[in-house]
XYZ file of N, CA, C and O in Angstrom:
372
model
N 114.290 110.719 115.368
C 115.348 110.595 114.164
C 115.212 111.398 113.235
O 114.191 111.459 112.571
N 116.338 111.968 112.723
C 116.303 112.882 111.471
C 116.287 112.031 110.363
O 116.547 110.917 110.273
N 116.111 112.828 109.167
C 116.104 112.223 108.055
C 117.419 111.451 107.841
O 117.597 110.380 106.867
N 118.695 112.042 108.011
C 119.745 111.559 107.578
C 120.025 110.213 108.517
O 120.605 109.165 108.062
N 119.784 110.077 109.706
C 119.767 108.978 110.671
C 118.751 107.691 110.245
O 119.027 106.572 110.195
N 117.595 108.215 109.875
C 116.669 107.509 108.893
C 117.342 106.489 107.790
O 117.257 105.509 107.591
N 117.805 107.311 107.028
C 118.441 107.014 105.662
C 119.621 106.107 106.068
O 119.819 104.786 105.553
N 120.326 106.530 106.938
C 121.698 105.436 107.636
C 121.159 104.098 108.238
O 121.640 103.176 107.800
N 120.109 104.238 108.687
C 119.243 102.936 109.346
C 118.964 101.982 108.385
O 118.824 100.836 108.338
N 118.015 102.821 107.516
C 117.469 102.109 106.115
C 118.758 101.483 105.464
O 118.160 100.194 104.705
N 120.172 101.991 105.330
C 120.994 101.421 104.574
C 121.205 100.144 105.233
O 121.834 99.392 104.862
N 121.497 100.360 106.602
C 121.982 99.273 107.614
C 120.762 97.888 107.185
O 121.315 96.836 107.187
N 119.727 98.367 107.402
C 118.718 97.342 107.198
C 118.831 96.628 105.856
O 118.756 95.720 105.793
N 119.040 97.289 104.996
C 119.071 96.848 103.603
C 120.163 95.793 103.411
O 120.214 94.700 102.680
N 121.173 96.352 103.796
C 122.621 95.622 103.813
C 122.506 94.445 104.675
O 122.816 93.270 104.331
N 121.831 94.291 105.598
C 121.337 93.020 106.795
C 120.932 92.253 105.555
O 120.954 91.043 105.837
N 119.495 92.520 105.188
C 118.647 91.809 104.451
C 119.534 91.005 103.427
O 119.006 89.936 102.938
N 120.062 92.067 102.591
C 120.621 91.700 101.775
C 121.752 90.333 101.806
O 121.581 89.406 100.880
N 122.311 90.320 103.174
C 123.192 88.962 103.490
C 122.186 88.041 103.885
O 122.702 86.839 103.210
N 121.018 88.124 104.223
C 120.601 86.999 104.782
C 119.572 86.488 103.368
O 119.195 84.953 103.090
N 118.973 87.496 102.324
C 118.022 87.022 101.440
C 118.635 87.092 100.028
O 118.191 86.761 99.177
N 119.681 87.892 99.737
C 120.332 87.775 98.505
C 119.867 89.327 97.805
O 119.569 90.405 98.554
N 120.211 89.186 96.670
C 119.798 90.615 95.852
C 118.264 90.835 95.762
O 117.674 89.952 95.763
N 118.573 92.248 95.929
C 116.596 92.785 96.458
C 115.916 92.319 95.094
O 114.909 91.743 95.203
N 116.340 92.314 93.972
C 115.525 92.246 92.672
C 115.066 90.890 92.574
O 114.085 90.256 92.381
N 116.065 89.984 92.676
C 116.005 88.393 92.674
C 115.095 87.973 93.840
O 114.113 86.907 93.490
N 115.251 88.583 94.960
C 114.488 88.140 96.137
C 112.865 88.484 95.774
O 112.042 87.633 95.915
N 112.724 89.897 95.123
C 111.142 90.276 94.932
C 110.816 89.546 93.697
O 109.627 89.270 93.731
N 111.439 88.962 92.970
C 111.162 88.100 91.854
C 110.588 86.982 92.150
O 109.621 86.425 91.792
N 111.225 86.394 93.094
C 110.891 85.218 93.796
C 109.624 85.300 94.513
O 108.606 84.559 94.525
N 109.493 86.237 94.968
C 108.303 86.560 95.942
C 106.946 86.771 95.029
O 105.781 86.302 95.178
N 107.399 87.437 93.945
C 106.421 87.819 93.080
C 106.028 86.256 92.364
O 104.600 86.208 92.179
N 106.895 85.314 91.882
C 106.314 84.414 91.426
C 105.660 83.598 92.358
O 104.397 82.866 91.949
N 105.961 83.539 93.585
C 105.006 82.626 94.625
C 103.733 83.233 94.603
O 102.609 82.862 94.673
N 103.714 84.944 94.740
C 102.300 85.435 94.866
C 101.599 85.418 93.644
O 100.447 85.075 93.738
N 101.986 85.184 92.663
C 101.347 84.934 91.386
C 100.632 83.524 91.035
O 99.619 83.529 90.733
N 101.613 82.798 91.852
C 100.680 81.103 91.997
C 99.561 81.328 93.117
O 98.821 80.685 92.450
N 99.749 81.771 94.287
C 98.875 81.678 95.008
C 97.706 82.398 94.564
O 96.692 82.162 94.899
N 98.043 83.660 93.879
C 96.803 84.464 93.589
C 96.263 84.389 92.119
O 95.031 84.663 91.865
N 96.984 83.439 91.428
C 96.522 83.420 90.198
C 96.399 84.287 89.050
O 95.660 84.294 87.913
N 97.445 85.247 89.137
C 97.387 86.502 88.285
C 98.853 86.657 88.439
O 99.704 86.592 89.051
N 99.566 87.632 87.226
C 100.670 87.986 87.213
C 101.071 88.836 88.191
O 100.400 90.240 88.133
N 101.976 88.945 88.932
C 102.644 89.892 90.094
C 104.237 90.278 89.534
O 104.817 89.020 89.280
N 104.388 91.401 89.547
C 105.624 91.498 89.120
C 106.718 92.202 90.357
O 106.113 92.484 91.416
N 108.055 92.028 90.413
C 108.842 92.182 91.567
C 108.302 93.981 92.001
O 108.332 94.110 93.173
N 108.373 94.545 91.326
C 108.017 96.096 91.704
C 106.752 96.244 92.333
O 106.600 97.267 93.439
N 105.743 95.380 91.911
C 104.480 95.322 92.649
C 104.520 94.654 94.028
O 103.952 95.121 95.002
N 105.608 93.914 94.093
C 105.730 93.273 95.577
C 106.312 94.562 96.520
O 105.932 94.674 97.482
N 107.020 95.256 96.063
C 107.648 96.307 96.812
C 106.504 97.282 97.120
O 106.290 97.712 98.217
N 105.777 97.648 96.024
C 104.594 98.538 96.279
C 103.742 98.009 97.528
O 102.939 98.736 98.114
N 103.377 96.540 97.258
C 102.458 95.830 98.214
C 103.138 96.035 99.513
O 102.339 96.325 100.597
N 104.326 95.918 99.832
C 104.874 95.801 101.148
C 104.807 97.414 101.779
O 105.104 97.759 102.637
N 105.153 98.277 100.685
C 105.162 99.761 101.042
C 103.419 99.989 101.793
O 103.463 100.662 102.872
N 102.476 99.580 101.177
C 101.169 99.620 101.659
C 101.032 98.878 102.692
O 100.337 99.525 103.886
N 101.433 97.692 103.114
C 101.504 97.192 104.574
C 102.259 97.920 105.651
O 101.497 98.070 106.591
N 103.233 98.548 105.335
C 103.721 99.493 106.128
C 102.986 100.740 106.508
O 102.848 100.988 107.491
N 102.325 101.532 105.739
C 101.616 102.677 105.468
C 100.301 102.094 106.650
O 99.904 102.778 107.275
N 99.800 101.089 106.155
C 98.735 100.257 107.009
C 99.167 100.430 108.641
O 98.469 100.673 109.468
N 99.988 99.729 108.617
C 100.494 99.736 110.091
C 100.916 100.854 110.837
O 100.486 101.291 112.141
N 101.666 102.014 110.060
C 101.622 103.056 110.345
C 100.702 104.132 110.739
O 100.532 104.939 111.534
N 99.447 103.658 109.907
C 98.242 104.344 110.675
C 97.840 104.193 111.907
O 97.092 105.010 112.706
N 97.968 103.172 112.395
C 97.936 102.301 113.796
C 98.702 103.182 114.878
O 98.435 103.596 115.907
N 100.090 103.227 114.375
C 101.072 103.624 115.402
C 102.140 104.314 114.449
O 102.911 103.957 114.016
N 101.825 105.366 114.071
C 102.644 106.206 113.423
C 104.002 106.930 113.655
O 104.800 107.160 112.971
N 104.196 106.565 115.144
C 105.349 106.599 115.554
C 106.571 105.508 115.821
O 107.648 105.354 116.275
N 106.029 104.296 115.240
C 106.640 103.089 115.388
C 108.128 103.220 114.257
O 107.672 102.972 113.216
N 109.251 103.368 114.775
C 110.374 103.373 114.021
C 110.874 102.789 112.881
O 111.135 102.674 111.753
N 110.570 101.666 113.282
C 110.820 100.245 112.386
C 110.179 100.171 111.372
O 110.673 99.932 110.294
N 108.798 100.543 111.585
C 108.080 100.735 110.166
C 108.352 101.746 109.496
O 108.207 101.664 108.099
N 108.793 102.844 109.784
C 109.238 104.078 109.128
C 110.480 103.754 108.250
O 110.526 103.847 107.070
N 111.371 103.005 109.157
C 112.756 102.680 108.118
C 112.230 101.592 107.340
O 112.805 101.385 106.197
N 111.590 100.549 107.729
C 111.314 99.669 106.473
C 110.216 100.253 105.297
O 110.480 99.931 104.329
N 109.668 101.290 105.583
C 108.744 101.957 104.555
C 109.846 102.570 103.757
O 109.912 102.514 102.263
N 110.794 103.331 104.246
C 111.953 103.710 103.621
C 112.535 102.812 102.596
O 113.076 102.803 101.494
N 112.884 101.787 103.228
C 113.632 100.545 102.741
C 112.921 100.029 101.419
O 113.434 99.708 100.267
N 111.446 99.742 101.585
C 110.602 99.372 100.590
C 110.740 100.325 99.364
O 110.568 99.904 98.217
N 110.369 101.759 99.642
C 110.789 102.615 98.585
C 111.931 102.294 97.940
O 112.077 102.462 96.590
N 113.188 102.425 98.643
C 114.616 102.000 98.139
C 114.345 100.878 96.941
O 114.953 100.488 95.867
N 113.984 99.641 97.735
C 113.522 98.534 96.863
C 112.866 98.313 95.717
O 113.154 98.005 94.525
N 111.720 99.384 95.835
C 111.047 99.789 94.569
C 111.766 100.388 93.486
O 111.863 100.086 92.506
N 112.643 101.357 93.793
C 113.797 102.125 92.906
C 114.681 100.899 92.420
O 114.619 100.994 91.053
N 114.980 100.093 92.985
C 115.922 99.366 92.744
C 115.340 98.181 91.598
O 115.742 98.017 90.609
N 114.047 97.736 91.966
C 113.319 96.864 91.004
C 113.089 97.339 89.717
O 113.251 96.844 88.692
N 112.581 98.882 89.832
C 112.528 99.590 88.682
C 113.513 99.487 87.586
O 113.806 99.387 86.548
N 114.810 99.848 88.306
C 116.051 100.211 87.623
C 116.699 98.626 87.177
O 117.143 98.678 86.077
N 116.407 97.860 87.778
C 117.097 96.469 87.226
C 116.040 96.000 85.918
O 116.306 95.504 84.854
N 114.620 96.354 85.815
C 113.979 95.975 85.045
C 114.174 96.839 83.740
O 114.415 96.398 82.469
N 114.731 98.267 83.834
C 115.121 99.004 82.727
C 116.472 98.251 82.200
O 116.457 98.147 81.064
N 117.567 97.803 83.000
C 118.525 97.392 82.670
C 118.316 96.208 81.929
O 119.072 95.920 80.818
N 117.649 95.198 82.302
C 117.393 93.990 81.742
C 116.739 94.324 80.022
O 116.755 93.372 79.341
N 115.951 95.161 80.041
C 114.895 95.456 78.965
C 116.001 96.307 77.828
O 115.826 95.829 76.537
N 117.380 96.578 78.247
C 117.961 97.126 77.302
C 119.297 96.049 77.101
O 120.117 96.360 75.979
N 119.060 94.832 77.786
C 120.292 93.862 77.348
C 119.704 92.764 76.566
O 118.754 92.632 76.411
């Protein structure tokens, strides 16, 4: 899969997930709230995305040619960017 195919696949996955789970930022905010309760420390939405990047990297160490994990890794990088931008937007409002 070349870089353009990867990014197209990533967009398709993100759009599909958005239909199932709603707004990316709001979903990661919910996850952060749940993880914060479980761990007993404050977790931020962008940290959720970073942790998921770490999960995908860990899996890719075992199977570096697993295309689904590569697509997911790109998707979580995009998710991280979206969470950071949403946080900036909310600080200015």
